Amino acid sequence: DFDKRCVDLEAKVCLDEGFLELIACTKGSKEYESIVAVSAKAMHIHTALLLLGVKNGNPAMRKQVGEEEKRWVDIPPRGDPIEVFLVTTNKNGKAIERPISDFVVRSGERVDKVEGAVTTALNKTEKRGDEKKARLPHTFLFAGSSLRDNGPGPRQFLADLSGNVISIATFGDELLCLPFHQTQENDALMWRIKRKSLPKVGTKVTLRLRLKKTQISGTNK
């Protein structure tokens, strides 16, 4: 939608409770840790955002630099800001747009489903720099995933392989990411679905990606 500066994606609710590592994945990939699964391919979503004039950057990653003395450096995520909304229908059939943050809350602890280990969140009064977020933001960065060589064939778009469309966790191949690093190791992945906030699993919804209004050359665009 060029007038409203947004991309609307057909999606289905795939989880209505539990912990999250993604907001959205592609259908048939990571429905067990995402709020919605989208029908579109990640590359097609990337293309739609480019058509709106949105500029992609890169996910957070580690990169080897230096010619004589090689070393690894952390590259922060970057890209144009994209606001993420979920559009649902109320009992009267009216479409309701809500920021994705309305459906997510921070948890005090997280239990590993495989090992049973319990991770406890840091005290809310303890500072963690940019990673300390009491409320999940609904603005993500258009990282744009990345391409991988595939021998003599065309390069592969990594988000299409992994299914990572809008990610809370830092995987390094996601299409949209948070503006700060989130890993299991630094106990940052303490986000879960807000109870009774979502329609039942299988419900068709619209995932809306809107370019955040920014001040450019003195005008709102």
PDB file of C-alpha atoms in Angstrom, residues 25-140:
ATOM      1  CA  CYS A  25       8.095 -17.198  10.583  1.00  0.00           C
ATOM      2  CA  THR A  26       7.351 -18.657   7.187  1.00  0.00           C
ATOM      3  CA  LYS A  27       4.746 -21.391   6.971  1.00  0.00           C
ATOM      4  CA  GLY A  28       6.132 -24.832   7.809  1.00  0.00           C
ATOM      5  CA  SER A  29       9.213 -23.617   9.685  1.00  0.00           C
ATOM      6  CA  LYS A  30       9.244 -22.367  13.305  1.00  0.00           C
ATOM      7  CA  GLU A  31       5.578 -22.226  14.283  1.00  0.00           C
ATOM      8  CA  TYR A  32       6.454 -23.640  17.718  1.00  0.00           C
ATOM      9  CA  GLU A  33       8.186 -20.381  18.766  1.00  0.00           C
ATOM     10  CA  SER A  34       6.416 -17.709  16.693  1.00  0.00           C
ATOM     11  CA  ILE A  35       3.162 -15.797  17.073  1.00  0.00           C
ATOM     12  CA  VAL A  36       2.189 -16.056  13.406  1.00  0.00           C
ATOM     13  CA  ALA A  37       3.240 -17.909  10.278  1.00  0.00           C
ATOM     14  CA  VAL A  38       3.097 -15.992   7.003  1.00  0.00           C
ATOM     15  CA  SER A  39       2.259 -17.412   3.585  1.00  0.00           C
ATOM     16  CA  ALA A  40       4.736 -15.249   1.674  1.00  0.00           C
ATOM     17  CA  LYS A  41       8.368 -16.111   1.106  1.00  0.00           C
ATOM     18  CA  ALA A  42      10.858 -14.008   3.033  1.00  0.00           C
ATOM     19  CA  MET A  43      12.482 -12.819  -0.205  1.00  0.00           C
ATOM     20  CA  HIS A  44       9.116 -11.576  -1.507  1.00  0.00           C
ATOM     21  CA  ILE A  45       8.549  -9.614   1.723  1.00  0.00           C
ATOM     22  CA  HIS A  46      12.028  -8.129   1.316  1.00  0.00           C
ATOM     23  CA  THR A  47      11.161  -7.101  -2.250  1.00  0.00           C
ATOM     24  CA  ALA A  48       7.848  -5.510  -1.190  1.00  0.00           C
ATOM     25  CA  LEU A  49       9.622  -3.376   1.412  1.00  0.00           C
ATOM     26  CA  LEU A  50      12.196  -2.291  -1.163  1.00  0.00           C
ATOM     27  CA  LEU A  51       9.343  -1.199  -3.437  1.00  0.00           C
ATOM     28  CA  LEU A  52       8.210   1.155  -0.664  1.00  0.00           C
ATOM     29  CA  GLY A  53      11.678   2.696  -0.679  1.00  0.00           C
ATOM     30  CA  VAL A  54      12.767   1.096   2.588  1.00  0.00           C
ATOM     31  CA  LYS A  55      16.521   0.496   2.881  1.00  0.00           C
ATOM     32  CA  ASN A  56      17.791  -2.742   4.352  1.00  0.00           C
ATOM     33  CA  GLY A  57      20.891  -3.080   6.483  1.00  0.00           C
ATOM     34  CA  ASN A  58      22.129  -6.258   8.158  1.00  0.00           C
ATOM     35  CA  PRO A  59      21.350  -8.475  11.160  1.00  0.00           C
ATOM     36  CA  ALA A  60      23.747  -8.530  14.104  1.00  0.00           C
ATOM     37  CA  MET A  61      26.758 -10.667  13.219  1.00  0.00           C
ATOM     38  CA  ARG A  62      30.424 -11.411  13.882  1.00  0.00           C
ATOM     39  CA  LYS A  63      32.796 -10.572  11.056  1.00  0.00           C
ATOM     40  CA  GLN A  64      36.482 -11.235  10.506  1.00  0.00           C
ATOM     41  CA  VAL A  65      38.454  -8.106   9.696  1.00  0.00           C
ATOM     42  CA  GLY A  66      42.089  -7.166   9.136  1.00  0.00           C
ATOM     43  CA  GLU A  67      44.575  -8.307   6.518  1.00  0.00           C
ATOM     44  CA  GLU A  68      47.754  -9.105   8.460  1.00  0.00           C
ATOM     45  CA  GLU A  69      46.280  -9.637  11.923  1.00  0.00           C
ATOM     46  CA  LYS A  70      42.780 -11.020  11.510  1.00  0.00           C
ATOM     47  CA  ARG A  71      40.310 -10.546  14.334  1.00  0.00           C
ATOM     48  CA  TRP A  72      36.598 -10.967  14.915  1.00  0.00           C
ATOM     49  CA  VAL A  73      34.392  -7.953  15.601  1.00  0.00           C
ATOM     50  CA  ASP A  74      30.708  -7.663  16.484  1.00  0.00           C
ATOM     51  CA  ILE A  75      28.644  -5.885  13.845  1.00  0.00           C
ATOM     52  CA  PRO A  76      25.463  -4.302  15.287  1.00  0.00           C
ATOM     53  CA  PRO A  77      22.126  -4.664  13.494  1.00  0.00           C
ATOM     54  CA  ARG A  78      21.044  -1.840  11.208  1.00  0.00           C
ATOM     55  CA  GLY A  79      18.324  -0.960   8.722  1.00  0.00           C
ATOM     56  CA  ASP A  80      15.345   1.356   8.342  1.00  0.00           C
ATOM     57  CA  PRO A  81      12.806   1.180  11.200  1.00  0.00           C
ATOM     58  CA  ILE A  82       9.628  -0.807  10.546  1.00  0.00           C
ATOM     59  CA  GLU A  83       6.616  -0.775  12.865  1.00  0.00           C
ATOM     60  CA  VAL A  84       4.944  -4.180  13.230  1.00  0.00           C
ATOM     61  CA  PHE A  85       1.195  -4.531  13.796  1.00  0.00           C
ATOM     62  CA  LEU A  86      -1.302  -7.362  13.989  1.00  0.00           C
ATOM     63  CA  VAL A  87      -4.706  -6.749  12.409  1.00  0.00           C
ATOM     64  CA  THR A  88      -7.493  -8.903  13.847  1.00  0.00           C
ATOM     65  CA  THR A  89     -11.279  -8.857  13.499  1.00  0.00           C
ATOM     66  CA  ASN A  90     -13.577  -8.239  16.456  1.00  0.00           C
ATOM     67  CA  LYS A  91     -16.956  -9.912  17.032  1.00  0.00           C
ATOM     68  CA  ASN A  92     -18.650  -7.226  14.926  1.00  0.00           C
ATOM     69  CA  GLY A  93     -16.363  -7.929  11.980  1.00  0.00           C
ATOM     70  CA  LYS A  94     -14.393  -4.705  12.379  1.00  0.00           C
ATOM     71  CA  ALA A  95     -10.663  -4.787  11.670  1.00  0.00           C
ATOM     72  CA  ILE A  96      -8.580  -3.791  14.698  1.00  0.00           C
ATOM     73  CA  GLU A  97      -4.913  -2.796  14.279  1.00  0.00           C
ATOM     74  CA  ARG A  98      -2.716  -3.237  17.352  1.00  0.00           C
ATOM     75  CA  PRO A  99       1.071  -2.992  17.804  1.00  0.00           C
ATOM     76  CA  ILE A 100       2.682  -6.412  18.146  1.00  0.00           C
ATOM     77  CA  SER A 101       3.973  -5.395  21.584  1.00  0.00           C
ATOM     78  CA  ASP A 102       0.382  -5.636  22.893  1.00  0.00           C
ATOM     79  CA  PHE A 103       0.600  -9.426  22.620  1.00  0.00           C
ATOM     80  CA  VAL A 104       3.983  -9.953  24.291  1.00  0.00           C
ATOM     81  CA  VAL A 105       5.072  -9.624  27.929  1.00  0.00           C
ATOM     82  CA  ARG A 106       8.350 -10.129  29.755  1.00  0.00           C
ATOM     83  CA  SER A 107       8.585 -13.183  32.004  1.00  0.00           C
ATOM     84  CA  GLY A 108      10.434 -13.547  35.292  1.00  0.00           C
ATOM     85  CA  GLU A 109      11.839 -16.937  34.325  1.00  0.00           C
ATOM     86  CA  ARG A 110      12.088 -19.340  31.433  1.00  0.00           C
ATOM     87  CA  VAL A 111      12.217 -23.136  31.565  1.00  0.00           C
ATOM     88  CA  ASP A 112      14.207 -25.054  28.951  1.00  0.00           C
ATOM     89  CA  LYS A 113      11.829 -27.603  27.427  1.00  0.00           C
ATOM     90  CA  VAL A 114      14.600 -30.132  26.764  1.00  0.00           C
ATOM     91  CA  GLU A 115      16.949 -29.872  29.748  1.00  0.00           C
ATOM     92  CA  GLY A 116      14.506 -28.422  32.254  1.00  0.00           C
ATOM     93  CA  ALA A 117      16.971 -25.694  33.258  1.00  0.00           C
ATOM     94  CA  VAL A 118      15.427 -22.526  34.675  1.00  0.00           C
ATOM     95  CA  THR A 119      16.718 -19.120  33.560  1.00  0.00           C
ATOM     96  CA  THR A 120      15.813 -16.210  35.820  1.00  0.00           C
ATOM     97  CA  ALA A 121      15.551 -12.676  34.485  1.00  0.00           C
ATOM     98  CA  LEU A 122      17.710  -9.947  35.935  1.00  0.00           C
ATOM     99  CA  ASN A 123      16.065  -7.645  38.440  1.00  0.00           C
ATOM    100  CA  LYS A 124      14.078  -4.983  36.638  1.00  0.00           C
ATOM    101  CA  THR A 125      15.991  -2.258  38.443  1.00  0.00           C
ATOM    102  CA  GLU A 126      19.322  -3.584  37.211  1.00  0.00           C
ATOM    103  CA  LYS A 127      20.611  -1.806  34.128  1.00  0.00           C
ATOM    104  CA  ARG A 128      21.703  -3.723  31.045  1.00  0.00           C
ATOM    105  CA  GLY A 129      22.448  -0.927  28.616  1.00  0.00           C
ATOM    106  CA  ASP A 130      20.422  -1.116  25.409  1.00  0.00           C
ATOM    107  CA  GLU A 131      19.292  -4.655  26.142  1.00  0.00           C
ATOM    108  CA  LYS A 132      17.237  -3.680  29.139  1.00  0.00           C
ATOM    109  CA  LYS A 133      13.658  -3.479  27.877  1.00  0.00           C
ATOM    110  CA  ALA A 134      10.683  -3.712  30.207  1.00  0.00           C
ATOM    111  CA  ARG A 135       8.339  -3.736  27.211  1.00  0.00           C
ATOM    112  CA  LEU A 136       9.045  -5.303  23.852  1.00  0.00           C
ATOM    113  CA  PRO A 137       9.237  -2.572  21.204  1.00  0.00           C
ATOM    114  CA  HIS A 138       6.977  -2.827  18.169  1.00  0.00           C
ATOM    115  CA  THR A 139       9.574  -1.175  15.949  1.00  0.00           C
ATOM    116  CA  PHE A 140      12.067  -3.510  14.282  1.00  0.00           C
TER     117      PHE A 140
END
